[in-house]
XYZ file of C-alpha atoms in Angstrom:
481
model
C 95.010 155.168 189.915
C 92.732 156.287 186.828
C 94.619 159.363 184.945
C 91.414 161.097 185.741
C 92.199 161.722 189.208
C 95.293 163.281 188.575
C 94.155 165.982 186.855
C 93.232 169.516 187.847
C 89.688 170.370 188.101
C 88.331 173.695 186.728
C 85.947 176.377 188.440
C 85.149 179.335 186.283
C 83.024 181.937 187.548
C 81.486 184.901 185.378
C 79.900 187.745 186.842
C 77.811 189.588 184.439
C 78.679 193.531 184.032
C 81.135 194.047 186.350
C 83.533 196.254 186.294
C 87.685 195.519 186.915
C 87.675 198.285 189.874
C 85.031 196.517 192.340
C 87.315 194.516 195.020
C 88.180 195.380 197.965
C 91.788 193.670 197.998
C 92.739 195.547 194.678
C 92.217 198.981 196.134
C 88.393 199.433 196.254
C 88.324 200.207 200.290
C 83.977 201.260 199.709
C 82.870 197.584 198.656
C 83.277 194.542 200.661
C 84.392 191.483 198.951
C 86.229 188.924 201.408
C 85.899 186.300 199.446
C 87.364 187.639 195.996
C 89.628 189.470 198.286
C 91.078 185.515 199.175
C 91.100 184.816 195.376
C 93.129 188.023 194.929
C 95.360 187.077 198.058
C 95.911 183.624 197.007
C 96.108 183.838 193.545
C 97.242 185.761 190.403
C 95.100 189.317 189.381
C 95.258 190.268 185.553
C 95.236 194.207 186.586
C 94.511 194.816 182.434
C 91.639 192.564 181.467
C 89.411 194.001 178.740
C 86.240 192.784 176.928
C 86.938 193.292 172.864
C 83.002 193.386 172.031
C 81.911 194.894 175.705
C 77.675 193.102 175.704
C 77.179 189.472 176.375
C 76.114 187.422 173.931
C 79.666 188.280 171.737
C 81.984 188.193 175.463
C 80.658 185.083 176.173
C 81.305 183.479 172.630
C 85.081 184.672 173.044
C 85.249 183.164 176.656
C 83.996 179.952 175.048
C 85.833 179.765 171.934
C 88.886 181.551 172.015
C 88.451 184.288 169.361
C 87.561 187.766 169.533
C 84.435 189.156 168.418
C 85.950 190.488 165.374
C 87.468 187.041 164.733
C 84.149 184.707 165.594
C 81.814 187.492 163.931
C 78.709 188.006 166.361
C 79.733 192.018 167.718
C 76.445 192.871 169.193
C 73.430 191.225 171.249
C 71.648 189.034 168.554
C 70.902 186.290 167.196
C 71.653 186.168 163.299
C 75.003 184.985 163.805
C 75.773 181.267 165.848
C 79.771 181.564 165.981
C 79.888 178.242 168.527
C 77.994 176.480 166.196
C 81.265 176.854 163.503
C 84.027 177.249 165.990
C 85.122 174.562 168.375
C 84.394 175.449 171.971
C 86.864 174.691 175.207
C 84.107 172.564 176.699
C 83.619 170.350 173.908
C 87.066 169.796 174.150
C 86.956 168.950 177.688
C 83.856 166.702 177.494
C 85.964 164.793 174.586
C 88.771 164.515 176.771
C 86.929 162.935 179.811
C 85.887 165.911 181.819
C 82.470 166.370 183.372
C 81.530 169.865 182.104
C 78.299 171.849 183.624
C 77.271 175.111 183.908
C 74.682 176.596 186.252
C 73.786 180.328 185.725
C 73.173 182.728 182.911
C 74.712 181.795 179.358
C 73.371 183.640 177.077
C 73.650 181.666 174.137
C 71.207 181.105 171.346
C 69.414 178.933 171.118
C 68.326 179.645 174.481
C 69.329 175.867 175.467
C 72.400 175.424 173.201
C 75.259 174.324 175.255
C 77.724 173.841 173.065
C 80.208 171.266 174.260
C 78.873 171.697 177.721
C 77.328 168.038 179.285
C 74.471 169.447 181.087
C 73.075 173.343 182.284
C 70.613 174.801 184.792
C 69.584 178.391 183.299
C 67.830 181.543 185.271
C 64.712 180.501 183.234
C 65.112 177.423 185.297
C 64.924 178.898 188.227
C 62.179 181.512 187.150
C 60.035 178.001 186.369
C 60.433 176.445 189.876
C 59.779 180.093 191.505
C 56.230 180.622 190.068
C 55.236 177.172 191.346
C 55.247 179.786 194.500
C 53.429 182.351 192.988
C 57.060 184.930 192.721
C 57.546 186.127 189.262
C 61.265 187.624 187.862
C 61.123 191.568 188.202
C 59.575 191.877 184.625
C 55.974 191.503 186.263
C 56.842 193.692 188.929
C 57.258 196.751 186.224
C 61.219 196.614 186.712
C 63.226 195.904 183.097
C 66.752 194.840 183.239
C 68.515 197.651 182.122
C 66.690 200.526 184.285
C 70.265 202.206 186.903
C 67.089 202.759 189.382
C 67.836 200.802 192.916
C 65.047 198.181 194.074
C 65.240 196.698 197.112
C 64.433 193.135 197.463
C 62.942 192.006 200.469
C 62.823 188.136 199.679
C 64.841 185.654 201.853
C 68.269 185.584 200.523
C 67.911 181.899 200.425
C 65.413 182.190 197.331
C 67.352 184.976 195.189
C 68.550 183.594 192.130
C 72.395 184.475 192.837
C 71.713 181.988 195.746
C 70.142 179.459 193.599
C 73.112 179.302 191.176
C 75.274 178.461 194.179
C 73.023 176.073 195.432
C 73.389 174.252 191.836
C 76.558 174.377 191.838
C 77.338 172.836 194.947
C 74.400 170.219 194.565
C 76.879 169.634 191.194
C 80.478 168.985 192.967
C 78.483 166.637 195.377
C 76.975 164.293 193.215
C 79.066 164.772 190.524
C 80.855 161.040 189.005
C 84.251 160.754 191.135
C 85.880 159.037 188.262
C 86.326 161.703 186.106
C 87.900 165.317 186.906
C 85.008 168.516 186.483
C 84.520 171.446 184.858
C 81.822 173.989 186.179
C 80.811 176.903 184.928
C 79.219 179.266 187.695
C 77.368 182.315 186.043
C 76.049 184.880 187.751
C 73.702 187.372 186.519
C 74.457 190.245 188.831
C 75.414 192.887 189.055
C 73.387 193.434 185.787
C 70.547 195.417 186.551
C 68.084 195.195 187.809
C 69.624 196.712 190.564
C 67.877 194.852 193.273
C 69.960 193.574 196.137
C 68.539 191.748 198.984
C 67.855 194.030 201.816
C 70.557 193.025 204.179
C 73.182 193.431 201.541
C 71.660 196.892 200.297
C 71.824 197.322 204.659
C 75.608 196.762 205.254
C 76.470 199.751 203.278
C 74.971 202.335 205.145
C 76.819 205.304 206.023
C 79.389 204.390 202.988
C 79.711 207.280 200.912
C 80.296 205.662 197.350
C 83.357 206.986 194.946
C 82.142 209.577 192.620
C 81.956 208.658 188.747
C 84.911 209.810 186.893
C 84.166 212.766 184.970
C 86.263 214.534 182.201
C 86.740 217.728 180.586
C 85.534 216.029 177.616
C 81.902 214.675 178.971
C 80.877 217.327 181.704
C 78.682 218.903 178.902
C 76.245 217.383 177.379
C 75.996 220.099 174.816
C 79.374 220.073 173.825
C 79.829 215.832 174.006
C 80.875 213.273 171.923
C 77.005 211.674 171.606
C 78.128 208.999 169.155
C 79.781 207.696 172.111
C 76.714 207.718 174.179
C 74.036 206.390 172.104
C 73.802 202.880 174.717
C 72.963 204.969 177.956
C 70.470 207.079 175.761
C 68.749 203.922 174.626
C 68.649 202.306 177.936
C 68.398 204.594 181.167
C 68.835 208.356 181.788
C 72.004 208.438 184.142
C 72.907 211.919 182.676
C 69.775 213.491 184.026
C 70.690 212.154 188.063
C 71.782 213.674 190.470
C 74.658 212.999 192.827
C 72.397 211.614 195.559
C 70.644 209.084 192.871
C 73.840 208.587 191.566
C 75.471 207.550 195.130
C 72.450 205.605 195.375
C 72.872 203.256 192.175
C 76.426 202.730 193.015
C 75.511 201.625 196.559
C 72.914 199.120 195.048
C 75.679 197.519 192.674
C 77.423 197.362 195.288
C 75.585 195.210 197.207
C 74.402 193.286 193.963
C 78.337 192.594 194.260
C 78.751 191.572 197.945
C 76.068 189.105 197.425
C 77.417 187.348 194.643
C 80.607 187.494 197.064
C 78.313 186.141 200.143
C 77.680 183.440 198.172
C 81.007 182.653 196.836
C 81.948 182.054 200.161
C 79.815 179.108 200.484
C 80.600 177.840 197.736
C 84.749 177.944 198.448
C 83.936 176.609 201.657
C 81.938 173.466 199.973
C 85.555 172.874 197.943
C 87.091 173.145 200.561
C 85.170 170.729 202.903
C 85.283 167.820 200.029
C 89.169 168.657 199.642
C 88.587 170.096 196.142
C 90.836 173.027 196.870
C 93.590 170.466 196.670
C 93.427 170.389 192.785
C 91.068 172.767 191.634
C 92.014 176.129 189.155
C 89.553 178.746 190.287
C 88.806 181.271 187.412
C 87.002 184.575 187.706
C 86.206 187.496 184.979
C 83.187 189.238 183.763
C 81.537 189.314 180.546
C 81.754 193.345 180.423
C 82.253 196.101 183.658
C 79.202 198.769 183.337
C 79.711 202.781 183.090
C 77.577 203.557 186.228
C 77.698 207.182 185.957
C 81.095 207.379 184.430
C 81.095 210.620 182.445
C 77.624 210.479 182.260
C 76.858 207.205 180.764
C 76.147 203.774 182.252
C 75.593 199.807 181.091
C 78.381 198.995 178.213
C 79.257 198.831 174.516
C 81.821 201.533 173.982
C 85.197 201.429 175.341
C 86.113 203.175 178.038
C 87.748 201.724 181.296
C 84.276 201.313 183.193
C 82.787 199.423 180.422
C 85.658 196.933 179.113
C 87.694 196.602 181.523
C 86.938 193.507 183.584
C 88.553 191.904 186.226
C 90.504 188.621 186.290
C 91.590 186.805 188.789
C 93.071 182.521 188.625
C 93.578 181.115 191.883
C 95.900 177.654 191.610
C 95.084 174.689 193.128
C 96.425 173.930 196.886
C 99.303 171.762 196.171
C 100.451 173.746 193.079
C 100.355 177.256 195.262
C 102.255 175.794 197.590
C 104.821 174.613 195.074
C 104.648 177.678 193.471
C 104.319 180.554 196.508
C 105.310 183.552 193.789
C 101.773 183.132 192.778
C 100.418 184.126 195.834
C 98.986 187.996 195.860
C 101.403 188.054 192.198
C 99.569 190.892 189.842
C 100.200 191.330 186.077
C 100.144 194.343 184.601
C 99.850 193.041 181.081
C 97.012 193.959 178.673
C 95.005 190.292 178.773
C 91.648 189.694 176.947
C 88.829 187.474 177.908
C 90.054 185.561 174.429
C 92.753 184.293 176.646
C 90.269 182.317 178.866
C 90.271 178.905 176.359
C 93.791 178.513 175.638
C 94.540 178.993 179.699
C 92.174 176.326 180.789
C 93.010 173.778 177.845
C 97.246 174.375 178.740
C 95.886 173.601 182.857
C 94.366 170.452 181.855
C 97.259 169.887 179.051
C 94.628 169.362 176.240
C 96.810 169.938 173.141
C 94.922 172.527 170.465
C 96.011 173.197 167.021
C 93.717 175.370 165.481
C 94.169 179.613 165.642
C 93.437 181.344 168.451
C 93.227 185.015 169.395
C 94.218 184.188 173.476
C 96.743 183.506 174.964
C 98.102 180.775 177.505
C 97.887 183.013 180.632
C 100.350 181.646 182.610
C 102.962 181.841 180.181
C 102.521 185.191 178.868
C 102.747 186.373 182.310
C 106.145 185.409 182.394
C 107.662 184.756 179.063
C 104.908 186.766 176.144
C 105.464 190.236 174.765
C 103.018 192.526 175.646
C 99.865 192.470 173.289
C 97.892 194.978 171.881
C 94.245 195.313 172.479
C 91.292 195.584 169.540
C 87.886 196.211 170.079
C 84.809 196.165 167.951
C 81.153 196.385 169.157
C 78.828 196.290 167.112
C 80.544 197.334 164.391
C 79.760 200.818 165.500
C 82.672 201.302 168.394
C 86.527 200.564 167.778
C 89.476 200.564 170.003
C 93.255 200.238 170.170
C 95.003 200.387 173.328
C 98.977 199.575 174.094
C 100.825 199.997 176.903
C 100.309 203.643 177.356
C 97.288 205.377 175.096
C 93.594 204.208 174.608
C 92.487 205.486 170.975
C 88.667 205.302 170.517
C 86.334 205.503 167.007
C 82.978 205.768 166.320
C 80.837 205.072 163.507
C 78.370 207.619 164.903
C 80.201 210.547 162.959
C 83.272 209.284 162.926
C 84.399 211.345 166.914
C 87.523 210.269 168.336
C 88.782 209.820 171.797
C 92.601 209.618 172.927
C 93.751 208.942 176.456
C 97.098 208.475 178.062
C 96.099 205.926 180.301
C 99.429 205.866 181.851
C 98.562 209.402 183.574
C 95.248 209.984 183.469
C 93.277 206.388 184.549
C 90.684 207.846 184.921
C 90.048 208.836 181.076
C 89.510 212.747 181.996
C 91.384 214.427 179.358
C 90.853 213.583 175.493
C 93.909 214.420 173.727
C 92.544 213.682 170.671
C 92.375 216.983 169.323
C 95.334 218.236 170.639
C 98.441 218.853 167.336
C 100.870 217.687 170.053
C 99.234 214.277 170.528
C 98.786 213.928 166.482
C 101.724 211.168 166.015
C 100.280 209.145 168.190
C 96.178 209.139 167.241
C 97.429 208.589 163.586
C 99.648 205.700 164.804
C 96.952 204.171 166.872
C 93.975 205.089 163.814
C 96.502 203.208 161.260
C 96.394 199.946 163.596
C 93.048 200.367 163.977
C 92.163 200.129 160.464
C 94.352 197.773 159.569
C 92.611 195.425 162.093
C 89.072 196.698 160.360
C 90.077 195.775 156.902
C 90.732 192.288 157.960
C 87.415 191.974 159.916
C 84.751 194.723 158.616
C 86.892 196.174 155.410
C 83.344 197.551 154.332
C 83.967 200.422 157.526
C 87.259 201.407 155.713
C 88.117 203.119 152.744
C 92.160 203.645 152.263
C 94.026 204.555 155.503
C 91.023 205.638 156.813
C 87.855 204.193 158.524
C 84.097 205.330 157.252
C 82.222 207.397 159.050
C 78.192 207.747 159.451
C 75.749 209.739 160.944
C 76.275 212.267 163.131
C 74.122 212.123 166.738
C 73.450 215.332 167.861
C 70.601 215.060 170.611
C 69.480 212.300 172.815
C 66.029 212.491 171.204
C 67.440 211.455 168.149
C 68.291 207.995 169.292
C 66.163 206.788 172.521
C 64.589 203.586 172.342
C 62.297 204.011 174.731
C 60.933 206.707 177.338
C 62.850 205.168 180.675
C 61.153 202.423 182.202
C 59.803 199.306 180.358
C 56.487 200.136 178.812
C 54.334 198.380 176.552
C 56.196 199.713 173.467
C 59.369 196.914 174.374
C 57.985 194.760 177.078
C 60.782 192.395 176.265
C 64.568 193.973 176.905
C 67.028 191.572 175.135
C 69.787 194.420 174.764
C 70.895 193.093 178.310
């Protein structure tokens, strides 16, 4: 038998913006999501998952090459920087070492059609081609940008959503791919990024469903009295802090059901695998790039660092045969911090694809048994820093240099900042020191001694907005997404 055929197959699946507390089998009893619910049952759930550089061009450079956004160098959504043009890439790898690589979904790479190791992609633009052949046009020509929180409802067949089309790629992909060689594919969604436009009947299923309320702290409950610097991307791109609870119930329910219809389609894809005995050996992956605020002290979308933003979750279902050699894997959770950086060097240790250069991951399924605990960094944009450990979450920002300190051990839900409390001193100046000993080594221009550099102060919203709410002529084009 060809070597090929003995080894595993790999099925990662992205979501884009969404958040680690949005399935149903991990505690979430408002959202349905059978089918990540089976991943969840079946598999392995990473319960501390975060995104180091929390937007999607720089998460999805660390998924593909290993190395945090600190480490690879591109911390914010643009283009000046091509980090998988110098750094070798997991795919590459895998195409070098026989393995059919594709990806069908959203990317986000630049060039628009780089792919980086990867044999062959379908992108959204793709699917945006084929569409206006029947006179539909994305949501851009409808007057809807892709970072508005407002719900619209789409009343399209299901059939011709582009969450649908990316499954129908995908399995159009394991059926024709070449039998000779084992597979790697890539399935990206672009939900539950907004726009916030489920299909109707998933939108439907959640009426009567009164959605959780966003955390809110004694911190954030004033906007007169808030830390701004830390809210400069939901001033830029919606107005969540002006809503009310109904419109905020509302938004939730919408991503939501942007959610359950990724899930929806999941299903059919699993049951594809599953009909062409694929389950058998097959690693199934899922993460997201970044989660999304949605109404969390008053902010929504990503960038900074609190739980609803950078935390992400994780879940790695084993092949069949090696569950069933292996039944402590079943439902098993880990409640060590993990990092999308560990992605690469879990997928290359599957497929036993030795790799000698440095990495910032981790080999998942090791660390979950043998590893100390990490701790986390974060950098976005070179504007928001973050060190958490087992217990605290300390957070900087540029934007006047305000602090945030949480013991996430009691208080999850980020509620009380404890960073101005004498008590809690040891502890901030512990975390700070880290901190800026992991800036000097990645942006020492940010740090001067012991201490990082602060800049301007933000002391309105009207000091920073981008733009008045909804796309208008003065940025047709949203590429902050």
């Amino acid at each position: 038998m060809d070597i090929n055929m003995e080894r595993p197959n790999i099925l990662l699946i992205t979501t884009d913006q969404q958040r680690f507390d949005t399935i149903n089998a991990l505690g979430n009893k408002k959202i349905f999501t059978p089918h990540l619910n089976w991943m969840a049952d079946e598999g392995i759930t990473f319960n501390r998952c975060y995104s180091a550089c929390p937007v999607c061009m720089p998460a999805r450079a660390t998924i593909m090459t290993g190395k945090e956004a600190y480490t690879h160098g591109l911390t914010g959504n643009n283009n000046d920087y091509l980090p998988m043009r110098d750094h070798i890439t997991f795919p590459k790898l895998l195409t070098e070492n026989g393995y059919q690589t594709r990806a069908e979904g959203k990317l986000h790479f630049y060039p628009m059609r780089a792919t980086y190791g990867i044999e062959h992609a379908d992108l959204p633009m793709d699917y945006f081609n084929e569409m206006r052949k029947y006179g539909k046009h994305s949501t851009r020509r409808h007057g809807v940008g892709e970072n508005e929180v407002e719900p619209f409802i789409n009343t399209e067949n299901e059939a011709d959503s582009l969450t649908h089309w990316i499954v129908d790629k995908s399995i159009d992909f394991i059926e024709n791919r070449d039998p000779t060689r084992p597979f790697f594919l890539w399935t990206s969604f672009t939900k539950p990024h907004s726009p916030l436009d489920p299909n109707l009947s998933f939108w439907e299923i959640y009426n009567g469903i009164e959605m959780p309320e966003p955390a809110m702290g004694d911190w954030s409950a004033d906007m007169d009295t808030a830390p701004l610097g830390f809210y400069k991307p939901t001033f830029q791109l919606n107005n969540i802090w002006r809503m009310s609870k109904a419109q905020k119930q509302q938004i939730k329910r919408a991503y939501y059901a942007c959610i359950s219809q990724v899930d929806y389609n999941l299903g059919l894809l699993f049951a594809r695998l599953r009909e062409l005995n694929l389950l058998e050996n097959t690693w199934i992956i899922f993460t997201s790039d970044h989660g999304d605020l949605l109404g969390d002290h008053n902010m929504c979308a990503k960038t900074n660092f609190l739980e609803g933003s950078s935390h992400v979750p994780l879940l790695i279902k084993p092949p069949a045969e090696f569950g069933s050699s292996n039944p402590g894997y079943a439902g098993l959770q880990c409640g060590k911090i993990t990092t999308l950086a560990d992605i690469m060097p879990t997928i290359l240790s599957i497929c036993g694809i030795s790799f000698h250069g440095q990495l910032d991951g981790n080999d998942l399924l090791r660390y979950m048994e043998d590893g100390d605990e990490k701790e986390f960094y974060g950098n976005c944009e070179n504007k928001y820093f973050a060190v958490i450990d087992k217990q605290f979450k300390y957070m900087w920002t540029w934007y006047g240099g305000e602090e945030l300190l949480f013991d996430l051990e009691n208080d999850p839900l980020e509620r009380q900042n404890l960073a101005d409390l004498t008590e809690y001193n040891p502890v901030k100046e512990k975390l700070m020191g880290k901190m800026v000993e992991n800036m000097k080594k990645t942006s020492p221009q940010l740090t001067e001694g012991n201490k990082p550099l602060a800049g301007e102060k933000i002391n309105s919203h009207r000091d920073i907005s981008r733009f008045p709410g909804f796309n208008t002529t003065l940025f047709p084009r949203d590429s902050f997404h």
